[in-house]
Amino acid sequence: MSQWRMSPELLERFRTATTVVVLTGAGISAESGIPTFRGDGGLWRSFRPEELATPEAFHRNPRLVWEWYMSRRELIMTAMPNPGHLALAEWENLVPSFTLVTQNVDGLHRKAGSRNVFELHGNILRSRCDDCGALLGGTAPGTDGAIPRCSCGGMARPDVVLFGELLPSDVLQKAEEAVAGADLFFSIGTSSVVYPAADLPRIATRHGAFTVEINLIPTELSDIFDETLRGPSGQILPAILAAAALGMSGAVTC
Ligand code: BV8
Ligand code: ZN
């Protein structure tokens, strides 16, 4: 059991907030059995994600990159939302304005019932044309490993933002606007090293939100948060919702 403590101020903020924005990273899906990017060895075969999740790697060896994505797709297709995802979907129904900004490409927030979700880095279960950008459903290489082609001749690729590629500008702009308007901002399960997503907590702080980090360990940004809760999001989030629902006023520890 992790030892974490929620202050009376956070409990009060949680109960009175009207505009909530939550940023999530790979850590919130860890309890659904999906490996994080930089934890658990962070390797696939002998490769680090940053070596495979680049346009150069895809153009150099599309079959290898597709193999990595297909292995992740298979895992994600059977993965179920965990209590952390479900608590966020419940929280969305309790406040006037709730925005979920995720770096994750696994689609588990929507699977849990979250509605107002911005996927900054795309969605691994979708494919798109590498040339014209046309969406190609769940197209993927067949057993022969041949790379499917778009009608324009371009190669099909996973519909995710690779390192060195721009995030979808409309999604990023809406996420930044939502963060700037938040009175309560949570950053959950992210190492806060990937930009521009890692700028969002600073935007929240600059605009006066009360900011909270949930992570197992300290991150590069931990010092900028008003409160840090050390433990698994799948335990902490349901406990916060329960405490707020019970109208508890004192600190909550688990
Ligand atoms: C871009 C899709 C313009 C693919 C991903 C400054 C400004 C702008 C860009 C940069 C910059 N500095 C560097 C860059 C380049 C780069 C970057 O940030 N590199 C990093 C590595 C230094 N950024 C980009 O390339 C972005 N593009 O800005 O374009 C540009 C381009 C070049 C140069 C300048 C400007 C595009 C970034 C998007 C890349 N695509 N995903 C795919 O999934 O295959 S990012 C990838 O990392 C995933 O989406 C992942 O979600 C994301 C971030 O990682 P985390 O989610 O934080 O996961 P991580 O494993 O690191 O951490 C998990 C955390 O959870 C840990 O802290 C752990 O303790 C915690 N945890 C574990 N279990 C639990 C838990 N917490 C709570 N409960 C638990 N149970
Ligand atoms: Zn095309």
Tab-separated table of C-alpha atoms and ligand atoms in Angstrom:
chain	number	residue	atom	x	y	z
A	1	MET	CA	0.000	0.000	0.000
A	2	SER	CA	1.480	3.424	-0.868
A	3	GLN	CA	1.696	6.191	1.756
A	4	TRP	CA	0.236	9.429	0.390
A	5	ARG	CA	-1.579	12.317	2.033
A	6	MET	CA	-4.131	14.708	0.549
A	7	SER	CA	-4.209	18.089	2.270
A	8	PRO	CA	-7.437	19.688	3.518
A	9	GLU	CA	-6.810	22.460	0.966
A	10	LEU	CA	-6.703	20.006	-1.934
A	11	LEU	CA	-9.877	18.322	-0.688
A	12	GLU	CA	-11.606	21.718	-0.532
A	13	ARG	CA	-10.272	22.668	-4.006
A	14	PHE	CA	-11.412	19.320	-5.341
A	15	ARG	CA	-14.905	19.908	-3.992
A	16	THR	CA	-15.259	23.505	-5.150
A	17	ALA	CA	-13.461	23.469	-8.520
A	18	THR	CA	-15.601	24.348	-11.550
A	19	THR	CA	-13.036	24.102	-14.385
A	20	VAL	CA	-10.870	21.009	-14.124
A	21	VAL	CA	-8.140	19.994	-16.585
A	22	VAL	CA	-6.241	16.724	-16.273
A	23	LEU	CA	-3.062	15.792	-18.191
A	24	THR	CA	-2.213	12.101	-18.310
A	25	GLY	CA	0.796	10.095	-19.445
A	26	ALA	CA	1.707	6.450	-19.797
A	27	GLY	CA	1.683	5.923	-16.011
A	28	ILE	CA	-2.119	6.018	-15.784
A	29	SER	CA	-2.271	3.007	-18.125
A	30	ALA	CA	0.450	1.052	-16.292
A	31	GLU	CA	-2.160	-0.582	-14.015
A	32	SER	CA	-3.950	-1.743	-17.162
A	33	GLY	CA	-0.839	-3.746	-18.040
A	34	ILE	CA	0.510	-1.354	-20.670
A	35	PRO	CA	4.278	-0.773	-20.272
A	36	THR	CA	5.296	2.854	-19.788
A	37	PHE	CA	7.771	4.512	-22.123
A	38	ARG	CA	10.637	4.974	-19.733
A	39	GLY	CA	9.899	2.531	-16.976
A	40	ASP	CA	10.162	-1.309	-16.766
A	41	GLY	CA	13.352	-1.274	-18.783
A	42	GLY	CA	11.512	0.701	-21.464
A	43	LEU	CA	12.788	-1.522	-24.230
A	44	TRP	CA	11.232	-3.468	-27.068
A	45	ARG	CA	13.717	-6.101	-28.213
A	46	SER	CA	16.928	-4.046	-28.044
A	47	PHE	CA	15.342	-0.735	-29.071
A	48	ARG	CA	14.349	2.301	-26.993
A	49	PRO	CA	10.994	3.885	-27.979
A	50	GLU	CA	12.690	7.103	-29.071
A	51	GLU	CA	14.694	5.055	-31.616
A	52	LEU	CA	11.585	3.545	-33.183
A	53	ALA	CA	8.990	6.311	-32.774
A	54	THR	CA	10.579	8.627	-35.373
A	55	PRO	CA	9.793	9.349	-39.048
A	56	GLU	CA	13.401	8.465	-39.914
A	57	ALA	CA	13.060	5.013	-38.316
A	58	PHE	CA	9.739	4.477	-40.129
A	59	HIS	CA	11.165	5.454	-43.530
A	60	ARG	CA	14.363	3.461	-42.914
A	61	ASN	CA	12.598	0.288	-41.783
A	62	PRO	CA	8.790	0.540	-41.951
A	63	ARG	CA	8.369	-3.201	-41.302
A	64	LEU	CA	10.313	-3.045	-38.017
A	65	VAL	CA	8.408	0.022	-36.822
A	66	TRP	CA	5.097	-1.565	-37.816
A	67	GLU	CA	6.075	-4.744	-35.929
A	68	TRP	CA	6.580	-2.659	-32.768
A	69	TYR	CA	3.270	-0.856	-33.213
A	70	MET	CA	1.421	-4.090	-34.000
A	71	SER	CA	2.785	-5.694	-30.812
A	72	ARG	CA	1.515	-2.669	-28.846
A	73	ARG	CA	-1.847	-2.673	-30.680
A	74	GLU	CA	-2.419	-6.332	-29.727
A	75	LEU	CA	-1.745	-5.547	-26.064
A	76	ILE	CA	-3.911	-2.410	-26.109
A	77	MET	CA	-6.860	-4.076	-27.861
A	78	THR	CA	-7.330	-6.420	-24.893
A	79	ALA	CA	-6.383	-3.880	-22.193
A	80	MET	CA	-9.151	-2.625	-19.933
A	81	PRO	CA	-9.424	0.755	-18.227
A	82	ASN	CA	-8.270	0.611	-14.603
A	83	PRO	CA	-9.810	2.370	-11.560
A	84	GLY	CA	-7.749	5.481	-12.357
A	85	HIS	CA	-9.298	5.828	-15.827
A	86	LEU	CA	-12.757	5.090	-14.423
A	87	ALA	CA	-12.387	7.672	-11.631
A	88	LEU	CA	-11.553	10.372	-14.200
A	89	ALA	CA	-14.619	9.433	-16.261
A	90	GLU	CA	-16.750	9.731	-13.078
A	91	TRP	CA	-15.151	13.050	-12.120
A	92	GLU	CA	-16.107	14.494	-15.530
A	93	ASN	CA	-19.767	14.056	-14.556
A	94	LEU	CA	-19.343	15.911	-11.269
A	95	VAL	CA	-17.998	19.289	-12.439
A	96	PRO	CA	-19.307	21.960	-14.830
A	97	SER	CA	-16.200	21.865	-17.037
A	98	PHE	CA	-13.814	18.911	-17.327
A	99	THR	CA	-11.074	18.497	-19.979
A	100	LEU	CA	-8.841	15.443	-20.260
A	101	VAL	CA	-5.601	15.984	-22.196
A	102	THR	CA	-3.694	12.766	-22.762
A	103	GLN	CA	-0.271	11.949	-24.189
A	104	ASN	CA	-1.360	8.334	-24.387
A	105	VAL	CA	-2.271	6.721	-27.678
A	106	ASP	CA	-4.094	3.714	-26.158
A	107	GLY	CA	-7.644	5.084	-26.226
A	108	LEU	CA	-8.327	3.818	-22.671
A	109	HIS	CA	-9.815	7.105	-21.437
A	110	ARG	CA	-12.626	6.951	-23.997
A	111	LYS	CA	-12.996	3.214	-23.314
A	112	ALA	CA	-13.532	4.177	-19.634
A	113	GLY	CA	-16.281	6.630	-20.593
A	114	SER	CA	-14.401	9.946	-20.639
A	115	ARG	CA	-15.914	12.236	-23.271
A	116	ASN	CA	-14.009	15.529	-23.480
A	117	VAL	CA	-10.641	13.989	-24.381
A	118	PHE	CA	-7.793	15.577	-26.359
A	119	GLU	CA	-5.277	13.019	-27.716
A	120	LEU	CA	-2.114	15.106	-28.124
A	121	HIS	CA	-0.102	12.261	-29.665
A	122	GLY	CA	-2.794	10.521	-31.732
A	123	ASN	CA	-4.210	7.032	-31.407
A	124	ILE	CA	-2.308	3.793	-32.039
A	125	LEU	CA	-5.427	1.897	-33.152
A	126	ARG	CA	-5.892	4.252	-36.130
A	127	SER	CA	-3.741	4.356	-39.285
A	128	ARG	CA	-3.141	7.198	-41.728
A	129	CYS	CA	-1.350	7.799	-45.020
A	130	ASP	CA	2.257	8.906	-44.541
A	131	ASP	CA	1.999	11.115	-47.638
A	132	CYS	CA	-1.473	12.687	-47.860
A	133	GLY	CA	-2.589	12.155	-44.246
A	134	ALA	CA	-5.825	10.364	-45.214
A	135	LEU	CA	-7.198	8.301	-42.337
A	136	LEU	CA	-7.060	4.578	-43.136
A	137	GLY	CA	-9.067	3.041	-40.277
A	138	GLY	CA	-7.211	0.186	-38.567
A	139	THR	CA	-5.206	-0.731	-41.695
A	140	ALA	CA	-2.073	-2.689	-40.856
A	141	PRO	CA	0.468	-4.986	-42.552
A	142	GLY	CA	-0.757	-8.508	-43.258
A	143	THR	CA	1.019	-11.699	-42.227
A	144	ASP	CA	3.455	-11.195	-45.115
A	145	GLY	CA	4.507	-7.911	-43.504
A	146	ALA	CA	3.818	-5.941	-46.701
A	147	ILE	CA	3.139	-2.275	-45.901
A	148	PRO	CA	-0.412	-1.324	-46.991
A	149	ARG	CA	-0.660	1.639	-49.367
A	150	CYS	CA	-3.096	4.553	-49.562
A	151	SER	CA	-4.891	5.176	-52.880
A	152	CYS	CA	-2.362	7.987	-53.425
A	153	GLY	CA	0.463	5.454	-53.166
A	154	GLY	CA	1.689	6.612	-49.746
A	155	MET	CA	2.560	4.079	-47.033
A	156	ALA	CA	0.049	3.430	-44.252
A	157	ARG	CA	1.451	4.286	-40.781
A	158	PRO	CA	0.069	4.385	-37.245
A	159	ASP	CA	-1.869	7.634	-36.641
A	160	VAL	CA	0.448	8.800	-33.866
A	161	VAL	CA	2.780	11.792	-33.508
A	162	LEU	CA	6.346	10.543	-33.817
A	163	PHE	CA	9.315	12.273	-32.178
A	164	GLY	CA	10.351	15.224	-34.313
A	165	GLU	CA	6.815	15.653	-35.702
A	166	LEU	CA	4.468	18.496	-34.875
A	167	LEU	CA	1.448	17.799	-32.693
A	168	PRO	CA	-1.944	18.435	-34.326
A	169	SER	CA	-2.067	22.236	-33.959
A	170	ASP	CA	-5.818	22.438	-33.303
A	171	VAL	CA	-5.651	19.812	-30.541
A	172	LEU	CA	-2.620	21.413	-28.900
A	173	GLN	CA	-4.153	24.900	-29.075
A	174	LYS	CA	-7.442	23.736	-27.498
A	175	ALA	CA	-5.500	21.882	-24.785
A	176	GLU	CA	-3.422	24.973	-23.982
A	177	GLU	CA	-6.548	27.158	-23.885
A	178	ALA	CA	-8.289	24.712	-21.549
A	179	VAL	CA	-5.262	24.607	-19.225
A	180	ALA	CA	-5.067	28.412	-19.168
A	181	GLY	CA	-8.672	28.547	-17.979
A	182	ALA	CA	-8.461	25.845	-15.314
A	183	ASP	CA	-8.911	26.472	-11.598
A	184	LEU	CA	-7.736	22.942	-10.808
A	185	PHE	CA	-5.064	21.078	-12.845
A	186	PHE	CA	-3.867	17.518	-12.307
A	187	SER	CA	-0.830	15.935	-14.009
A	188	ILE	CA	-1.041	12.165	-13.676
A	189	GLY	CA	1.439	9.414	-14.590
A	190	THR	CA	3.851	11.393	-16.731
A	191	SER	CA	7.596	11.819	-16.417
A	192	SER	CA	7.136	15.363	-17.776
A	193	VAL	CA	10.054	15.050	-20.213
A	194	VAL	CA	8.214	15.097	-23.548
A	195	TYR	CA	7.476	18.523	-25.003
A	196	PRO	CA	5.370	20.449	-25.796
A	197	ALA	CA	3.015	18.424	-23.494
A	198	ALA	CA	5.383	19.030	-20.577
A	199	ASP	CA	4.770	22.784	-20.965
A	200	LEU	CA	1.140	22.395	-19.874
A	201	PRO	CA	1.773	22.281	-16.094
A	202	ARG	CA	3.716	25.546	-16.376
A	203	ILE	CA	0.848	27.135	-18.318
A	204	ALA	CA	-1.557	26.037	-15.573
A	205	THR	CA	0.681	27.498	-12.865
A	206	ARG	CA	1.148	30.774	-14.781
A	207	HIS	CA	-2.630	31.195	-15.038
A	208	GLY	CA	-3.259	30.611	-11.351
A	209	ALA	CA	-4.635	27.059	-11.266
A	210	PHE	CA	-4.125	24.916	-8.164
A	211	THR	CA	-1.824	22.224	-9.540
A	212	VAL	CA	-1.432	18.622	-8.402
A	213	GLU	CA	0.939	15.871	-9.555
A	214	ILE	CA	0.192	12.168	-9.074
A	215	ASN	CA	3.179	9.906	-9.712
A	216	LEU	CA	5.018	7.027	-8.075
A	217	ILE	CA	8.240	9.050	-8.007
A	218	PRO	CA	9.369	12.684	-8.270
A	219	THR	CA	9.601	14.096	-11.809
A	220	GLU	CA	11.509	16.941	-13.453
A	221	LEU	CA	8.545	19.231	-12.762
A	222	SER	CA	7.500	18.058	-9.276
A	223	ASP	CA	8.715	21.278	-7.614
A	224	ILE	CA	6.331	23.508	-9.588
A	225	PHE	CA	3.164	21.756	-8.335
A	226	ASP	CA	1.140	23.009	-5.354
A	227	GLU	CA	0.715	19.417	-4.187
A	228	THR	CA	2.296	16.075	-5.129
A	229	LEU	CA	0.675	12.738	-4.292
A	230	ARG	CA	3.108	9.815	-4.391
A	231	GLY	CA	1.432	6.574	-5.323
A	232	PRO	CA	-0.421	4.669	-8.043
A	233	SER	CA	-3.117	6.698	-9.790
A	234	GLY	CA	-5.385	3.631	-9.797
A	235	GLN	CA	-5.515	3.872	-5.972
A	236	ILE	CA	-5.256	7.627	-5.424
A	237	LEU	CA	-7.942	8.842	-7.861
A	238	PRO	CA	-10.781	6.639	-6.540
A	239	ALA	CA	-9.771	7.548	-2.952
A	240	ILE	CA	-9.936	11.291	-3.727
A	241	LEU	CA	-13.375	10.950	-5.296
A	242	ALA	CA	-14.584	8.912	-2.325
A	243	ALA	CA	-13.195	11.410	0.203
A	244	ALA	CA	-14.760	14.349	-1.628
A	245	ALA	CA	-18.094	12.551	-1.880
A	246	LEU	CA	-18.017	11.859	1.866
A	247	GLY	CA	-17.378	15.539	2.467
A	248	MET	CA	-14.323	14.696	4.520
A	249	SER	CA	-12.550	17.870	5.607
A	250	GLY	CA	-9.266	16.670	7.098
A	251	ALA	CA	-6.286	15.220	5.332
A	252	VAL	CA	-6.799	11.910	3.609
A	253	THR	CA	-4.044	9.357	3.764
A	254	CYS	CA	-3.890	5.962	2.198
B	1	BV8	C1	7.539	18.494	-31.483
B	1	BV8	C2	3.358	8.790	-29.716
B	1	BV8	C3	8.315	20.215	-32.952
B	1	BV8	C4	4.200	7.732	-30.331
B	1	BV8	C5	4.857	10.167	-28.369
B	1	BV8	C6	11.144	21.309	-26.705
B	1	BV8	C7	10.042	21.780	-27.409
B	1	BV8	C8	9.489	21.018	-28.423
B	1	BV8	C9	10.009	19.767	-28.752
B	1	BV8	C10	11.090	19.304	-28.055
B	1	BV8	C11	11.663	20.071	-27.049
B	1	BV8	N1	12.688	19.362	-26.554
B	1	BV8	C12	12.799	18.174	-27.210
B	1	BV8	C13	11.863	18.126	-28.141
B	1	BV8	C14	11.658	17.017	-29.052
B	1	BV8	C15	10.702	15.972	-28.495
B	1	BV8	C16	10.870	15.675	-27.036
B	1	BV8	O1	10.151	16.224	-26.203
B	1	BV8	N2	11.801	14.793	-26.716
B	1	BV8	C17	12.011	14.388	-25.342
B	1	BV8	C18	12.254	12.865	-25.286
B	1	BV8	C19	13.190	15.183	-24.813
B	1	BV8	N3	9.345	16.365	-28.766
B	1	BV8	C20	8.832	16.079	-29.974
B	1	BV8	O2	9.472	15.570	-30.872
B	1	BV8	C21	7.386	16.429	-30.202
B	1	BV8	N4	7.289	17.170	-31.434
B	1	BV8	O3	7.679	19.164	-30.518
B	1	BV8	O4	7.684	18.969	-32.801
B	1	BV8	C22	9.794	20.020	-32.739
B	1	BV8	C23	10.428	18.890	-33.260
B	1	BV8	C24	11.822	18.726	-33.062
B	1	BV8	C25	12.551	19.661	-32.312
B	1	BV8	C26	11.882	20.778	-31.772
B	1	BV8	C27	10.517	20.949	-31.990
B	1	BV8	C28	6.546	15.168	-30.381
B	1	BV8	C29	6.463	14.418	-29.091
B	1	BV8	C30	5.452	13.263	-29.244
B	1	BV8	C31	6.179	11.959	-29.408
B	1	BV8	N5	5.223	10.846	-29.421
B	1	BV8	N6	3.942	9.179	-28.432
B	1	BV8	C32	4.075	6.425	-29.589
B	1	BV8	O5	3.379	6.338	-28.556
B	1	BV8	O6	4.691	5.459	-30.063
B	1	BV8	S1	5.480	10.592	-26.880
B	1	BV8	C33	5.466	9.276	-25.800
B	1	BV8	O7	6.029	9.806	-24.613
B	1	BV8	C34	4.103	8.768	-25.373
B	1	BV8	O8	3.014	9.479	-25.901
B	1	BV8	C35	4.147	8.991	-23.850
B	1	BV8	O9	2.919	9.148	-23.280
B	1	BV8	C36	4.915	10.242	-23.861
B	1	BV8	C37	5.417	10.892	-22.646
B	1	BV8	O10	5.932	9.938	-21.817
B	1	BV8	P1	5.112	9.653	-20.471
B	1	BV8	O11	3.676	9.536	-20.809
B	1	BV8	O12	5.483	10.667	-19.467
B	1	BV8	O13	5.613	8.218	-20.113
B	1	BV8	P2	6.926	7.836	-19.301
B	1	BV8	O14	7.117	6.366	-19.457
B	1	BV8	O15	8.036	8.774	-19.649
B	1	BV8	O16	6.552	8.155	-17.778
B	1	BV8	C38	5.540	7.419	-17.133
B	1	BV8	C39	5.422	8.020	-15.739
B	1	BV8	O17	4.353	7.368	-15.046
B	1	BV8	C40	6.661	7.851	-14.887
B	1	BV8	O18	6.992	9.080	-14.290
B	1	BV8	C41	6.243	6.817	-13.816
B	1	BV8	O19	6.858	7.082	-12.569
B	1	BV8	C42	4.770	7.067	-13.736
B	1	BV8	N7	3.957	5.917	-13.312
B	1	BV8	C43	4.152	4.607	-13.618
B	1	BV8	N8	3.142	3.872	-13.077
B	1	BV8	C44	2.310	4.738	-12.443
B	1	BV8	C45	2.815	6.045	-12.597
B	1	BV8	N9	2.207	7.124	-12.066
B	1	BV8	C46	1.072	6.921	-11.373
B	1	BV8	N10	0.519	5.697	-11.186
B	1	BV8	C47	1.103	4.601	-11.705
B	1	BV8	N11	0.541	3.392	-11.506
B	2	ZN	ZN	-2.444	9.083	-49.259
